XYZ file of N, CA and C in Angstrom:
363
model
N 11.241 223.151 135.133
C 9.807 223.122 135.347
C 9.091 223.009 134.001
N 8.179 222.110 133.896
C 7.430 221.899 132.666
C 6.176 222.761 132.676
N 5.994 223.519 131.611
C 4.836 224.406 131.516
C 3.642 223.656 130.927
N 2.475 224.262 131.088
C 1.261 223.707 130.494
C 1.396 223.653 128.979
N 1.991 224.692 128.392
C 2.161 224.715 126.932
C 3.064 223.575 126.471
N 4.117 223.273 127.227
C 5.006 222.168 126.858
C 4.278 220.831 126.947
N 3.477 220.653 127.991
C 2.694 219.416 128.116
C 1.689 219.297 126.971
N 1.083 220.432 126.620
C 0.111 220.440 125.530
C 0.777 220.073 124.207
N 1.931 220.689 123.913
C 2.603 220.386 122.653
C 3.074 218.933 122.614
N 3.544 218.416 123.727
C 3.945 217.006 123.778
C 2.758 216.103 123.442
N 1.611 216.417 123.984
C 0.406 215.625 123.693
C 0.011 215.762 122.224
N 0.081 216.976 121.688
C -0.273 217.193 120.281
C 0.660 216.421 119.347
N 1.965 216.478 119.632
C 2.928 215.762 118.799
C 2.696 214.253 118.877
N 2.441 213.754 120.077
C 2.166 212.318 120.243
C 0.932 211.912 119.450
N -0.143 212.681 119.582
C -1.380 212.363 118.874
C -1.204 212.444 117.366
N -0.314 213.335 116.912
C -0.064 213.474 115.473
C 0.911 212.431 114.954
N 1.496 211.639 115.864
C 2.437 210.611 115.454
C 3.797 211.166 115.041
N 4.145 212.339 115.548
C 5.423 212.968 115.222
C 6.408 212.667 116.348
N 7.470 211.923 116.061
C 8.463 211.637 117.103
C 9.117 212.934 117.577
N 9.437 212.994 118.870
C 10.060 214.198 119.406
C 10.911 213.847 120.609
N 11.759 214.788 120.947
C 12.563 214.673 122.151
C 12.425 215.987 122.903
N 12.257 215.908 124.215
C 12.144 217.103 125.055
C 13.518 217.533 125.529
N 13.686 218.825 125.773
C 14.931 219.379 126.324
C 16.155 218.876 125.552
N 16.114 219.061 124.244
C 17.145 218.538 123.354
C 18.385 219.433 123.363
N 19.521 218.861 123.711
C 20.801 219.592 123.676
C 21.303 219.630 122.247
N 21.366 220.825 121.678
C 21.713 220.938 120.270
C 23.068 221.590 120.009
N 23.726 222.131 121.007
C 24.936 222.912 120.755
C 26.172 222.374 121.470
N 26.147 221.132 121.879
C 27.309 220.564 122.581
C 28.556 220.607 121.707
N 28.372 220.490 120.394
C 29.526 220.482 119.483
C 30.277 221.808 119.465
N 29.631 222.878 119.926
C 30.305 224.180 119.990
C 30.542 224.606 121.442
N 30.432 223.638 122.331
C 30.748 223.892 123.729
C 29.682 224.633 124.517
N 28.435 224.629 124.033
C 27.347 225.291 124.752
C 26.405 224.245 125.334
N 25.724 224.619 126.381
C 24.791 223.699 127.038
C 23.340 224.034 126.724
N 23.118 224.733 125.640
C 21.765 225.127 125.263
C 20.887 223.920 124.995
N 19.631 224.075 125.344
C 18.623 223.061 125.070
C 17.443 223.738 124.379
N 16.874 223.030 123.444
C 15.616 223.464 122.842
C 14.503 222.758 123.595
N 13.352 223.393 123.686
C 12.229 222.758 124.376
C 11.878 221.420 123.717
N 11.934 221.390 122.380
C 11.605 220.168 121.637
C 12.491 220.021 120.414
N 12.767 218.803 120.052
C 13.275 218.430 118.734
C 12.168 217.580 118.137
N 11.570 218.047 117.040
C 10.532 217.270 116.349
C 11.154 216.668 115.106
N 10.796 215.426 114.822
C 11.434 214.665 113.750
C 10.388 214.257 112.720
N 10.645 214.608 111.480
C 9.758 214.206 110.387
C 10.127 212.811 109.924
N 9.137 211.974 109.809
C 9.396 210.584 109.453
C 8.458 210.190 108.326
N 9.031 209.614 107.277
C 8.201 209.169 106.159
C 8.014 207.655 106.155
N 8.629 206.983 107.124
C 8.487 205.525 107.251
C 8.193 205.206 108.712
N 8.039 203.953 109.014
C 7.785 203.515 110.383
C 8.946 203.941 111.290
N 8.709 204.780 112.303
C 9.799 205.259 113.149
C 10.533 204.146 113.893
N 9.906 202.996 114.080
C 10.568 201.901 114.770
C 11.632 201.232 113.900
N 11.577 201.463 112.599
C 12.545 200.862 111.682
C 13.724 201.782 111.370
N 13.689 203.009 111.833
C 14.745 203.969 111.502
C 15.964 203.721 112.377
N 17.105 203.636 111.729
C 18.354 203.447 112.468
C 19.216 204.706 112.438
N 18.940 205.628 111.515
C 19.719 206.853 111.405
C 18.767 208.042 111.305
N 18.494 208.657 112.451
C 17.573 209.796 112.494
C 18.095 210.988 111.700
N 19.406 211.074 111.460
C 19.977 212.240 110.790
C 19.508 212.382 109.345
N 18.946 211.337 108.770
C 18.463 211.407 107.396
C 17.019 211.903 107.316
N 16.435 212.278 108.422
C 15.064 212.769 108.463
C 15.064 214.252 108.820
N 14.080 215.000 108.313
C 14.026 216.418 108.656
C 13.747 216.610 110.148
N 14.381 217.625 110.726
C 14.155 217.932 112.137
C 13.891 219.425 112.304
N 13.201 219.756 113.384
C 12.895 221.136 113.724
C 13.078 221.300 115.230
N 13.760 222.361 115.622
C 13.814 222.724 117.038
C 12.626 223.623 117.328
N 12.006 223.424 118.483
C 10.853 224.235 118.861
C 11.125 224.879 120.217
N 10.935 226.183 120.268
C 11.078 226.946 121.502
C 9.729 227.562 121.852
N 9.281 227.368 123.078
C 8.047 227.984 123.551
C 8.431 229.135 124.477
N 8.047 230.336 124.076
C 8.374 231.541 124.843
C 7.242 231.843 125.815
N 7.387 231.334 127.025
C 6.316 231.385 128.006
C 5.969 232.739 128.583
N 6.902 233.654 128.717
C 6.613 234.911 129.408
C 6.323 236.086 128.511
N 5.883 235.848 127.286
C 5.719 236.921 126.310
C 4.714 237.992 126.742
N 3.677 237.625 127.467
C 2.634 238.590 127.816
C 2.693 239.048 129.267
N 3.651 238.571 130.016
C 3.720 238.938 131.432
C 5.068 239.548 131.803
N 5.715 240.176 130.811
C 7.030 240.783 131.017
C 8.034 239.761 131.539
N 7.953 238.567 131.000
C 8.865 237.494 131.396
C 10.232 237.650 130.761
N 11.092 236.701 131.011
C 12.475 236.752 130.546
C 12.587 236.963 129.039
N 11.701 236.350 128.272
C 11.804 236.431 126.816
C 11.444 237.807 126.265
N 10.863 238.680 127.073
C 10.448 239.987 126.565
C 11.270 241.138 127.131
N 12.321 240.857 127.873
C 13.198 241.904 128.398
C 14.517 241.877 127.638
N 15.218 242.989 127.642
C 16.431 243.170 126.852
C 17.417 242.030 126.899
N 17.903 241.681 128.082
C 18.925 240.634 128.201
C 18.384 239.279 127.749
N 17.130 239.007 128.056
C 16.527 237.738 127.651
C 16.354 237.648 126.144
N 15.915 238.746 125.535
C 15.770 238.775 124.079
C 17.131 238.580 123.427
N 18.143 239.255 123.958
C 19.491 239.133 123.402
C 20.006 237.689 123.504
N 19.804 237.061 124.650
C 20.236 235.674 124.826
C 19.483 234.741 123.882
N 18.183 234.984 123.701
C 17.393 234.171 122.775
C 17.876 234.339 121.339
N 18.260 235.565 120.962
C 18.802 235.805 119.619
C 20.078 235.005 119.403
N 20.958 235.013 120.403
C 22.207 234.266 120.294
C 21.944 232.769 120.139
N 21.041 232.249 120.957
C 20.723 230.814 120.933
C 20.082 230.419 119.596
N 19.118 231.204 119.119
C 18.441 230.893 117.867
C 19.399 231.015 116.687
N 20.261 232.018 116.717
C 21.246 232.192 115.641
C 22.227 231.027 115.613
N 22.671 230.576 116.779
C 23.584 229.427 116.840
C 22.909 228.186 116.272
N 21.635 227.995 116.584
C 20.914 226.837 116.050
C 20.865 226.907 114.520
N 20.614 228.090 113.979
C 20.569 228.255 112.524
C 21.935 227.990 111.908
N 22.989 228.485 112.535
C 24.345 228.259 112.036
C 24.671 226.768 112.031
N 24.163 226.048 113.017
C 24.384 224.607 113.096
C 23.494 223.819 112.129
N 22.618 224.519 111.414
C 21.793 223.868 110.400
C 20.387 223.500 110.820
N 19.964 223.919 111.987
C 18.613 223.603 112.454
C 17.616 224.632 111.950
N 16.401 224.166 111.734
C 15.269 225.062 111.525
C 14.643 225.251 112.900
N 14.279 226.482 113.238
C 13.753 226.775 114.570
C 12.370 227.393 114.447
N 11.452 226.871 115.233
C 10.116 227.443 115.345
C 9.968 227.961 116.757
N 9.575 229.226 116.872
C 9.323 229.837 118.178
C 7.829 230.096 118.272
N 7.266 229.799 119.420
C 5.827 229.960 119.602
C 5.520 230.409 121.024
N 4.391 231.064 121.173
C 3.887 231.420 122.497
C 2.946 230.312 122.969
N 2.638 230.278 124.256
C 1.674 229.278 124.736
C 0.329 229.363 124.002
N -0.116 230.559 123.689
C -1.386 230.716 122.961
C -1.316 230.031 121.600
N -0.172 230.150 120.920
C -0.006 229.534 119.606
C 0.078 228.008 119.706
N 0.539 227.499 120.832
C 0.513 226.053 121.070
C -0.927 225.618 121.301
N -1.616 226.319 122.192
C -2.975 225.932 122.575
C -3.943 225.938 121.405
N -3.814 226.928 120.500
C -4.783 226.986 119.397
C -4.372 226.158 118.179
N -3.237 225.438 118.278
C -2.843 224.524 117.220
C -1.936 225.113 116.148
N -1.668 226.418 116.201
C -0.812 227.015 115.175
C 0.596 226.433 115.206
N 1.147 226.236 116.395
C 2.508 225.709 116.504
C 2.597 224.323 115.867
N 1.671 223.457 116.153
C 1.672 222.119 115.559
C 1.562 222.210 114.042
N 0.727 223.110 113.539
C 0.587 223.283 112.092
C 1.910 223.728 111.472
N 2.624 224.636 112.142
C 3.921 225.096 111.644
C 4.935 223.950 111.623
N 4.917 223.148 112.688
C 5.836 222.009 112.765
C 5.559 221.046 111.618
N 4.298 220.735 111.397
C 3.916 219.844 110.292
C 4.445 220.378 108.954
N 4.219 221.664 108.708
C 4.678 222.262 107.450
C 6.197 222.195 107.334
N 6.888 222.521 108.403
C 8.362 222.509 108.380
C 8.906 221.117 108.128
N 8.203 220.105 108.609
C 8.646 218.719 108.440
C 8.107 218.077 107.159
N 7.257 218.811 106.436
C 6.691 218.270 105.200
C 5.625 217.229 105.440
N 4.911 217.363 106.562
C 3.862 216.413 106.922
C 2.503 217.033 106.617
N 1.697 216.339 105.832
C 0.362 216.836 105.497
C -0.501 216.861 106.745
N -1.378 217.843 106.799
C -2.276 217.979 107.960
C -3.344 216.921 107.982
C-alpha cells in the first residue's frame, strides 16, 4: 500500500529532478528480501546518458509511517526489525535516511536527501 507521504516524496523527487526507484531491493546479495521505500540517485550529468548508476552517489530512504500512532515502527519488535534492516544497509555500504511523514510533508526529508547526494538546494 502506498502512503500519502510516499506519494508526496515521489512528487518532490521528480520535481527536484532527482532520479529514484521505489521499493528498492537492496539486500538480495545477502539472501534477504528487504526493500527500502526509495533509492535516490545523485546525478551530476544528464541521467539519460548514464550507463553505470553505480558510479553515482545513492541514498536509501525509509518513511516511518506509524511513528505517532503506535504503529509497527514504534513498538519493540518493529524497532528491532528496523534496526536490523538499517544496520544491514549500512554494512552493505548504503547511506540511509529515515523520516516521518511530517518530515516529508514539510520538506526536511528532501533537504536531507539533497545534502546526502551533494545536490545544492
